[in-house]
JSON list of C-alpha atoms in Angstrom, two decimals:
[
{"chain": "A", "resi": 329, "resn": "MET", "atom": "CA", "xyz": [105.97, -8.87, -33.34]},
{"chain": "A", "resi": 330, "resn": "LYS", "atom": "CA", "xyz": [104.63, -10.24, -30.02]},
{"chain": "A", "resi": 331, "resn": "ALA", "atom": "CA", "xyz": [101.15, -8.97, -30.87]},
{"chain": "A", "resi": 332, "resn": "ILE", "atom": "CA", "xyz": [101.18, -10.85, -34.17]},
{"chain": "A", "resi": 333, "resn": "ARG", "atom": "CA", "xyz": [102.32, -14.03, -32.42]},
{"chain": "A", "resi": 334, "resn": "TRP", "atom": "CA", "xyz": [99.57, -13.74, -29.77]},
{"chain": "A", "resi": 335, "resn": "PHE", "atom": "CA", "xyz": [97.02, -13.02, -32.45]},
{"chain": "A", "resi": 336, "resn": "SER", "atom": "CA", "xyz": [98.15, -16.12, -34.37]},
{"chain": "A", "resi": 337, "resn": "VAL", "atom": "CA", "xyz": [97.96, -18.28, -31.26]},
{"chain": "A", "resi": 338, "resn": "GLY", "atom": "CA", "xyz": [94.50, -16.93, -30.41]},
{"chain": "A", "resi": 339, "resn": "PHE", "atom": "CA", "xyz": [93.29, -17.49, -33.95]},
{"chain": "A", "resi": 340, "resn": "ALA", "atom": "CA", "xyz": [94.60, -21.07, -33.94]},
{"chain": "A", "resi": 341, "resn": "VAL", "atom": "CA", "xyz": [92.84, -21.82, -30.63]},
{"chain": "A", "resi": 342, "resn": "LEU", "atom": "CA", "xyz": [89.54, -20.43, -31.95]},
{"chain": "A", "resi": 343, "resn": "ALA", "atom": "CA", "xyz": [89.91, -22.34, -35.20]},
{"chain": "A", "resi": 344, "resn": "LEU", "atom": "CA", "xyz": [90.51, -25.61, -33.36]},
{"chain": "A", "resi": 345, "resn": "ALA", "atom": "CA", "xyz": [87.63, -24.93, -30.98]},
{"chain": "A", "resi": 346, "resn": "GLY", "atom": "CA", "xyz": [85.35, -24.27, -33.95]},
{"chain": "A", "resi": 347, "resn": "CYS", "atom": "CA", "xyz": [86.16, -27.72, -35.32]},
{"chain": "A", "resi": 348, "resn": "ASN", "atom": "CA", "xyz": [85.10, -29.32, -32.07]},
{"chain": "A", "resi": 349, "resn": "GLY", "atom": "CA", "xyz": [81.36, -29.93, -32.43]},
{"chain": "A", "resi": 350, "resn": "SER", "atom": "CA", "xyz": [81.05, -30.62, -28.69]},
{"chain": "A", "resi": 351, "resn": "LEU", "atom": "CA", "xyz": [81.53, -26.95, -27.84]},
{"chain": "A", "resi": 352, "resn": "TYR", "atom": "CA", "xyz": [78.48, -25.93, -29.85]},
{"chain": "A", "resi": 353, "resn": "SER", "atom": "CA", "xyz": [76.42, -29.04, -29.20]},
{"chain": "A", "resi": 354, "resn": "GLY", "atom": "CA", "xyz": [76.92, -28.92, -25.45]},
{"chain": "A", "resi": 355, "resn": "ARG", "atom": "CA", "xyz": [78.17, -32.53, -25.32]},
{"chain": "A", "resi": 356, "resn": "GLY", "atom": "CA", "xyz": [79.03, -33.46, -21.77]},
{"chain": "A", "resi": 357, "resn": "ALA", "atom": "CA", "xyz": [77.29, -30.42, -20.23]},
{"chain": "A", "resi": 358, "resn": "LYS", "atom": "CA", "xyz": [75.06, -31.01, -17.22]},
{"chain": "A", "resi": 359, "resn": "ILE", "atom": "CA", "xyz": [71.48, -29.78, -17.43]},
{"chain": "A", "resi": 360, "resn": "THR", "atom": "CA", "xyz": [70.73, -26.72, -15.29]},
{"chain": "A", "resi": 361, "resn": "GLN", "atom": "CA", "xyz": [67.03, -26.49, -16.22]},
{"chain": "A", "resi": 362, "resn": "PRO", "atom": "CA", "xyz": [65.63, -29.97, -15.37]},
{"chain": "A", "resi": 363, "resn": "GLU", "atom": "CA", "xyz": [62.03, -28.71, -15.30]},
{"chain": "A", "resi": 364, "resn": "ASN", "atom": "CA", "xyz": [62.12, -28.53, -19.10]},
{"chain": "A", "resi": 365, "resn": "LEU", "atom": "CA", "xyz": [63.11, -32.16, -19.73]},
{"chain": "A", "resi": 366, "resn": "ILE", "atom": "CA", "xyz": [60.90, -34.51, -21.69]},
{"chain": "A", "resi": 367, "resn": "HIS", "atom": "CA", "xyz": [61.47, -38.17, -20.82]},
{"chain": "A", "resi": 368, "resn": "LEU", "atom": "CA", "xyz": [61.26, -40.24, -24.00]},
{"chain": "A", "resi": 369, "resn": "GLN", "atom": "CA", "xyz": [58.44, -42.77, -24.12]},
{"chain": "A", "resi": 370, "resn": "GLU", "atom": "CA", "xyz": [57.42, -45.41, -26.65]},
{"chain": "A", "resi": 371, "resn": "GLY", "atom": "CA", "xyz": [54.60, -44.78, -29.10]},
{"chain": "A", "resi": 372, "resn": "ASN", "atom": "CA", "xyz": [53.06, -41.55, -30.30]},
{"chain": "A", "resi": 373, "resn": "GLN", "atom": "CA", "xyz": [53.57, -38.72, -27.81]},
{"chain": "A", "resi": 374, "resn": "GLN", "atom": "CA", "xyz": [52.70, -35.03, -27.87]},
{"chain": "A", "resi": 375, "resn": "GLY", "atom": "CA", "xyz": [53.01, -32.03, -25.66]},
{"chain": "A", "resi": 376, "resn": "ILE", "atom": "CA", "xyz": [53.92, -28.39, -25.26]},
{"chain": "A", "resi": 377, "resn": "TRP", "atom": "CA", "xyz": [57.39, -27.29, -24.17]},
{"chain": "A", "resi": 378, "resn": "LYS", "atom": "CA", "xyz": [57.67, -23.61, -23.29]},
{"chain": "A", "resi": 379, "resn": "THR", "atom": "CA", "xyz": [59.62, -20.79, -21.75]},
{"chain": "A", "resi": 380, "resn": "ASN", "atom": "CA", "xyz": [58.54, -17.19, -21.22]},
{"chain": "A", "resi": 381, "resn": "GLU", "atom": "CA", "xyz": [59.34, -16.32, -24.85]},
{"chain": "A", "resi": 382, "resn": "LEU", "atom": "CA", "xyz": [58.64, -19.37, -26.94]},
{"chain": "A", "resi": 383, "resn": "ALA", "atom": "CA", "xyz": [56.45, -22.50, -27.07]},
{"chain": "A", "resi": 384, "resn": "LEU", "atom": "CA", "xyz": [56.98, -25.68, -29.07]},
{"chain": "A", "resi": 385, "resn": "ASN", "atom": "CA", "xyz": [53.89, -27.76, -29.77]},
{"chain": "A", "resi": 386, "resn": "TYR", "atom": "CA", "xyz": [55.46, -31.11, -30.59]},
{"chain": "A", "resi": 387, "resn": "ARG", "atom": "CA", "xyz": [54.55, -34.64, -31.57]},
{"chain": "A", "resi": 388, "resn": "TYR", "atom": "CA", "xyz": [57.10, -37.44, -31.60]},
{"chain": "A", "resi": 389, "resn": "GLN", "atom": "CA", "xyz": [57.41, -41.13, -32.14]},
{"chain": "A", "resi": 390, "resn": "THR", "atom": "CA", "xyz": [60.39, -43.35, -31.40]},
{"chain": "A", "resi": 391, "resn": "ALA", "atom": "CA", "xyz": [61.04, -46.28, -33.71]},
{"chain": "A", "resi": 392, "resn": "SER", "atom": "CA", "xyz": [64.15, -48.38, -34.40]},
{"chain": "A", "resi": 393, "resn": "GLU", "atom": "CA", "xyz": [66.61, -45.93, -32.84]},
{"chain": "A", "resi": 394, "resn": "GLU", "atom": "CA", "xyz": [65.10, -42.92, -34.60]},
{"chain": "A", "resi": 395, "resn": "LEU", "atom": "CA", "xyz": [63.08, -40.00, -33.31]},
{"chain": "A", "resi": 396, "resn": "LYS", "atom": "CA", "xyz": [60.45, -38.68, -35.67]},
{"chain": "A", "resi": 397, "resn": "ILE", "atom": "CA", "xyz": [59.39, -35.25, -34.42]},
{"chain": "A", "resi": 398, "resn": "SER", "atom": "CA", "xyz": [57.16, -32.53, -35.83]},
{"chain": "A", "resi": 399, "resn": "GLY", "atom": "CA", "xyz": [55.31, -29.50, -34.59]},
{"chain": "A", "resi": 400, "resn": "ALA", "atom": "CA", "xyz": [55.30, -25.72, -34.50]},
{"chain": "A", "resi": 401, "resn": "VAL", "atom": "CA", "xyz": [57.39, -22.99, -32.90]},
{"chain": "A", "resi": 402, "resn": "ASN", "atom": "CA", "xyz": [55.30, -20.11, -31.52]},
{"chain": "A", "resi": 403, "resn": "LEU", "atom": "CA", "xyz": [56.48, -16.84, -30.02]},
{"chain": "A", "resi": 404, "resn": "LEU", "atom": "CA", "xyz": [54.73, -15.89, -26.80]},
{"chain": "A", "resi": 405, "resn": "ASP", "atom": "CA", "xyz": [53.41, -12.61, -25.37]},
{"chain": "A", "resi": 406, "resn": "GLY", "atom": "CA", "xyz": [56.12, -9.93, -25.34]},
{"chain": "A", "resi": 407, "resn": "ALA", "atom": "CA", "xyz": [58.27, -11.65, -27.96]},
{"chain": "A", "resi": 408, "resn": "ALA", "atom": "CA", "xyz": [55.32, -12.01, -30.34]},
{"chain": "A", "resi": 409, "resn": "ASN", "atom": "CA", "xyz": [54.09, -8.45, -29.81]},
{"chain": "A", "resi": 410, "resn": "CYS", "atom": "CA", "xyz": [57.35, -6.50, -29.79]},
{"chain": "A", "resi": 411, "resn": "CYS", "atom": "CA", "xyz": [58.44, -6.98, -33.35]},
{"chain": "A", "resi": 412, "resn": "ASN", "atom": "CA", "xyz": [57.31, -7.69, -36.88]},
{"chain": "A", "resi": 413, "resn": "SER", "atom": "CA", "xyz": [60.00, -10.06, -38.13]},
{"chain": "A", "resi": 414, "resn": "VAL", "atom": "CA", "xyz": [62.27, -12.88, -37.07]},
{"chain": "A", "resi": 415, "resn": "LYS", "atom": "CA", "xyz": [65.74, -11.79, -38.13]},
{"chain": "A", "resi": 416, "resn": "ARG", "atom": "CA", "xyz": [67.22, -15.10, -37.00]},
{"chain": "A", "resi": 417, "resn": "LEU", "atom": "CA", "xyz": [65.97, -18.05, -34.94]},
{"chain": "A", "resi": 418, "resn": "ILE", "atom": "CA", "xyz": [67.59, -21.42, -34.36]},
{"chain": "A", "resi": 419, "resn": "VAL", "atom": "CA", "xyz": [65.86, -24.06, -32.25]},
{"chain": "A", "resi": 420, "resn": "ARG", "atom": "CA", "xyz": [67.96, -27.05, -31.18]},
{"chain": "A", "resi": 421, "resn": "LEU", "atom": "CA", "xyz": [66.81, -30.51, -30.10]},
{"chain": "A", "resi": 422, "resn": "VAL", "atom": "CA", "xyz": [68.96, -31.70, -27.19]},
{"chain": "A", "resi": 423, "resn": "PHE", "atom": "CA", "xyz": [69.46, -35.41, -26.40]},
{"chain": "A", "resi": 424, "resn": "LEU", "atom": "CA", "xyz": [70.14, -36.25, -22.73]},
{"chain": "A", "resi": 425, "resn": "ASP", "atom": "CA", "xyz": [71.18, -39.34, -20.80]},
{"chain": "A", "resi": 426, "resn": "ALA", "atom": "CA", "xyz": [69.65, -40.58, -17.53]},
{"chain": "A", "resi": 427, "resn": "GLN", "atom": "CA", "xyz": [72.06, -38.39, -15.53]},
{"chain": "A", "resi": 428, "resn": "GLU", "atom": "CA", "xyz": [70.77, -35.28, -17.34]},
{"chain": "A", "resi": 429, "resn": "THR", "atom": "CA", "xyz": [73.97, -34.85, -19.29]},
{"chain": "A", "resi": 430, "resn": "VAL", "atom": "CA", "xyz": [73.93, -33.67, -22.91]},
{"chain": "A", "resi": 431, "resn": "ILE", "atom": "CA", "xyz": [74.77, -36.43, -25.38]},
{"chain": "A", "resi": 432, "resn": "ASN", "atom": "CA", "xyz": [74.27, -34.31, -28.49]},
{"chain": "A", "resi": 433, "resn": "SER", "atom": "CA", "xyz": [72.11, -31.58, -30.01]},
{"chain": "A", "resi": 434, "resn": "VAL", "atom": "CA", "xyz": [70.89, -30.95, -33.54]},
{"chain": "A", "resi": 435, "resn": "VAL", "atom": "CA", "xyz": [69.17, -28.07, -35.32]},
{"chain": "A", "resi": 436, "resn": "LEU", "atom": "CA", "xyz": [65.41, -28.67, -35.32]},
{"chain": "A", "resi": 437, "resn": "TYR", "atom": "CA", "xyz": [64.24, -25.37, -36.83]},
{"chain": "A", "resi": 438, "resn": "SER", "atom": "CA", "xyz": [66.00, -22.44, -38.44]},
{"chain": "A", "resi": 439, "resn": "ALA", "atom": "CA", "xyz": [64.69, -19.12, -39.81]},
{"chain": "A", "resi": 440, "resn": "ASP", "atom": "CA", "xyz": [66.56, -16.09, -41.07]},
{"chain": "A", "resi": 441, "resn": "SER", "atom": "CA", "xyz": [66.33, -13.25, -43.55]},
{"chain": "A", "resi": 442, "resn": "TYR", "atom": "CA", "xyz": [63.51, -11.45, -41.79]},
{"chain": "A", "resi": 443, "resn": "HIS", "atom": "CA", "xyz": [60.91, -14.21, -41.62]},
{"chain": "A", "resi": 444, "resn": "PRO", "atom": "CA", "xyz": [57.64, -12.26, -41.09]},
{"chain": "A", "resi": 445, "resn": "ILE", "atom": "CA", "xyz": [56.09, -12.88, -37.69]},
{"chain": "A", "resi": 446, "resn": "ASN", "atom": "CA", "xyz": [52.63, -13.05, -39.30]},
{"chain": "A", "resi": 447, "resn": "LEU", "atom": "CA", "xyz": [53.70, -16.39, -40.84]},
{"chain": "A", "resi": 448, "resn": "ILE", "atom": "CA", "xyz": [53.79, -17.93, -37.39]},
{"chain": "A", "resi": 449, "resn": "PRO", "atom": "CA", "xyz": [53.45, -20.74, -36.41]},
{"chain": "A", "resi": 450, "resn": "MET", "atom": "CA", "xyz": [56.80, -21.85, -37.75]},
{"chain": "A", "resi": 451, "resn": "ASN", "atom": "CA", "xyz": [56.48, -25.55, -38.50]},
{"chain": "A", "resi": 452, "resn": "PHE", "atom": "CA", "xyz": [59.23, -28.15, -38.15]},
{"chain": "A", "resi": 453, "resn": "GLU", "atom": "CA", "xyz": [59.55, -31.82, -38.99]},
{"chain": "A", "resi": 454, "resn": "GLY", "atom": "CA", "xyz": [62.51, -34.16, -38.85]},
{"chain": "A", "resi": 455, "resn": "ILE", "atom": "CA", "xyz": [63.80, -37.65, -38.26]},
{"chain": "A", "resi": 456, "resn": "PHE", "atom": "CA", "xyz": [66.92, -37.91, -36.12]},
{"chain": "A", "resi": 457, "resn": "PRO", "atom": "CA", "xyz": [68.99, -40.88, -34.96]},
{"chain": "A", "resi": 458, "resn": "ILE", "atom": "CA", "xyz": [68.65, -41.35, -31.20]},
{"chain": "A", "resi": 459, "resn": "PRO", "atom": "CA", "xyz": [72.14, -41.44, -29.69]},
{"chain": "A", "resi": 460, "resn": "PRO", "atom": "CA", "xyz": [72.83, -44.51, -27.52]},
{"chain": "A", "resi": 461, "resn": "GLY", "atom": "CA", "xyz": [71.97, -43.88, -23.88]},
{"chain": "A", "resi": 462, "resn": "THR", "atom": "CA", "xyz": [69.33, -41.22, -24.58]},
{"chain": "A", "resi": 463, "resn": "ALA", "atom": "CA", "xyz": [66.69, -41.05, -21.84]},
{"chain": "A", "resi": 464, "resn": "ALA", "atom": "CA", "xyz": [65.23, -37.58, -22.41]},
{"chain": "A", "resi": 465, "resn": "ILE", "atom": "CA", "xyz": [65.17, -34.60, -24.72]},
{"chain": "A", "resi": 466, "resn": "SER", "atom": "CA", "xyz": [64.93, -30.86, -24.29]},
{"chain": "A", "resi": 467, "resn": "PHE", "atom": "CA", "xyz": [65.22, -27.82, -26.50]},
{"chain": "A", "resi": 468, "resn": "GLY", "atom": "CA", "xyz": [67.30, -24.68, -26.69]},
{"chain": "A", "resi": 469, "resn": "TYR", "atom": "CA", "xyz": [67.11, -21.64, -28.92]},
{"chain": "A", "resi": 470, "resn": "ASN", "atom": "CA", "xyz": [68.72, -18.34, -29.80]},
{"chain": "A", "resi": 471, "resn": "GLY", "atom": "CA", "xyz": [67.66, -15.63, -32.14]},
{"chain": "A", "resi": 472, "resn": "GLU", "atom": "CA", "xyz": [66.83, -12.04, -32.80]},
{"chain": "A", "resi": 473, "resn": "LEU", "atom": "CA", "xyz": [63.57, -10.34, -33.69]},
{"chain": "A", "resi": 474, "resn": "GLY", "atom": "CA", "xyz": [63.34, -7.18, -35.80]},
{"chain": "A", "resi": 475, "resn": "GLY", "atom": "CA", "xyz": [61.78, -3.87, -34.81]},
{"chain": "A", "resi": 476, "resn": "SER", "atom": "CA", "xyz": [58.13, -3.02, -34.90]},
{"chain": "A", "resi": 477, "resn": "GLY", "atom": "CA", "xyz": [56.73, -0.45, -37.31]},
{"chain": "A", "resi": 478, "resn": "GLY", "atom": "CA", "xyz": [59.38, 2.16, -38.03]},
{"chain": "A", "resi": 479, "resn": "SER", "atom": "CA", "xyz": [61.50, 1.05, -35.09]},
{"chain": "A", "resi": 480, "resn": "SER", "atom": "CA", "xyz": [64.90, -0.40, -35.80]},
{"chain": "A", "resi": 481, "resn": "GLY", "atom": "CA", "xyz": [65.20, -1.94, -32.34]},
{"chain": "A", "resi": 482, "resn": "ASN", "atom": "CA", "xyz": [65.98, -5.60, -31.91]},
{"chain": "A", "resi": 483, "resn": "PHE", "atom": "CA", "xyz": [64.86, -8.14, -29.33]},
{"chain": "A", "resi": 484, "resn": "SER", "atom": "CA", "xyz": [67.16, -11.07, -28.51]},
{"chain": "A", "resi": 485, "resn": "LEU", "atom": "CA", "xyz": [65.85, -14.51, -27.57]},
{"chain": "A", "resi": 486, "resn": "TRP", "atom": "CA", "xyz": [68.00, -17.10, -25.84]},
{"chain": "A", "resi": 487, "resn": "TYR", "atom": "CA", "xyz": [67.49, -20.27, -23.82]},
{"chain": "A", "resi": 488, "resn": "SER", "atom": "CA", "xyz": [69.75, -23.20, -23.08]},
{"chain": "A", "resi": 489, "resn": "PRO", "atom": "CA", "xyz": [68.92, -26.13, -20.78]},
{"chain": "A", "resi": 490, "resn": "PHE", "atom": "CA", "xyz": [72.65, -26.41, -19.91]}
]
């Protein structure tokens, strides 16, 4: 009987935590990777944001409290050569304040169901409201690549600026 009660309590805690968007979005988290911040500027801007596994070629424009952003997600070196499919990949756009604290994050790009790697680059485009107090943006991602050739091995990708 105690086990059922503890299970019920644990399930309730997880259910309530799942309803709290701040746990997934990182709201309130302090940035631990400040070298990957992009300070928002007026006008048309472009650049390349990258880690060891992934690069985002991006273009953005800020206008009337909106961020219009487009570009391409590219896998780099080992990640691009190890596998033949993207089993799952989610790239998040992270909004930050001047103190490098997460205000919010949104999904920028999503791929699943064995997206063939030969269809890379993976393009994205979106218009997002800029949360009040936003001074910079960054990106985060997580995903899994499928095996190469006859291999069933998987390769996990993960990066979070917080």
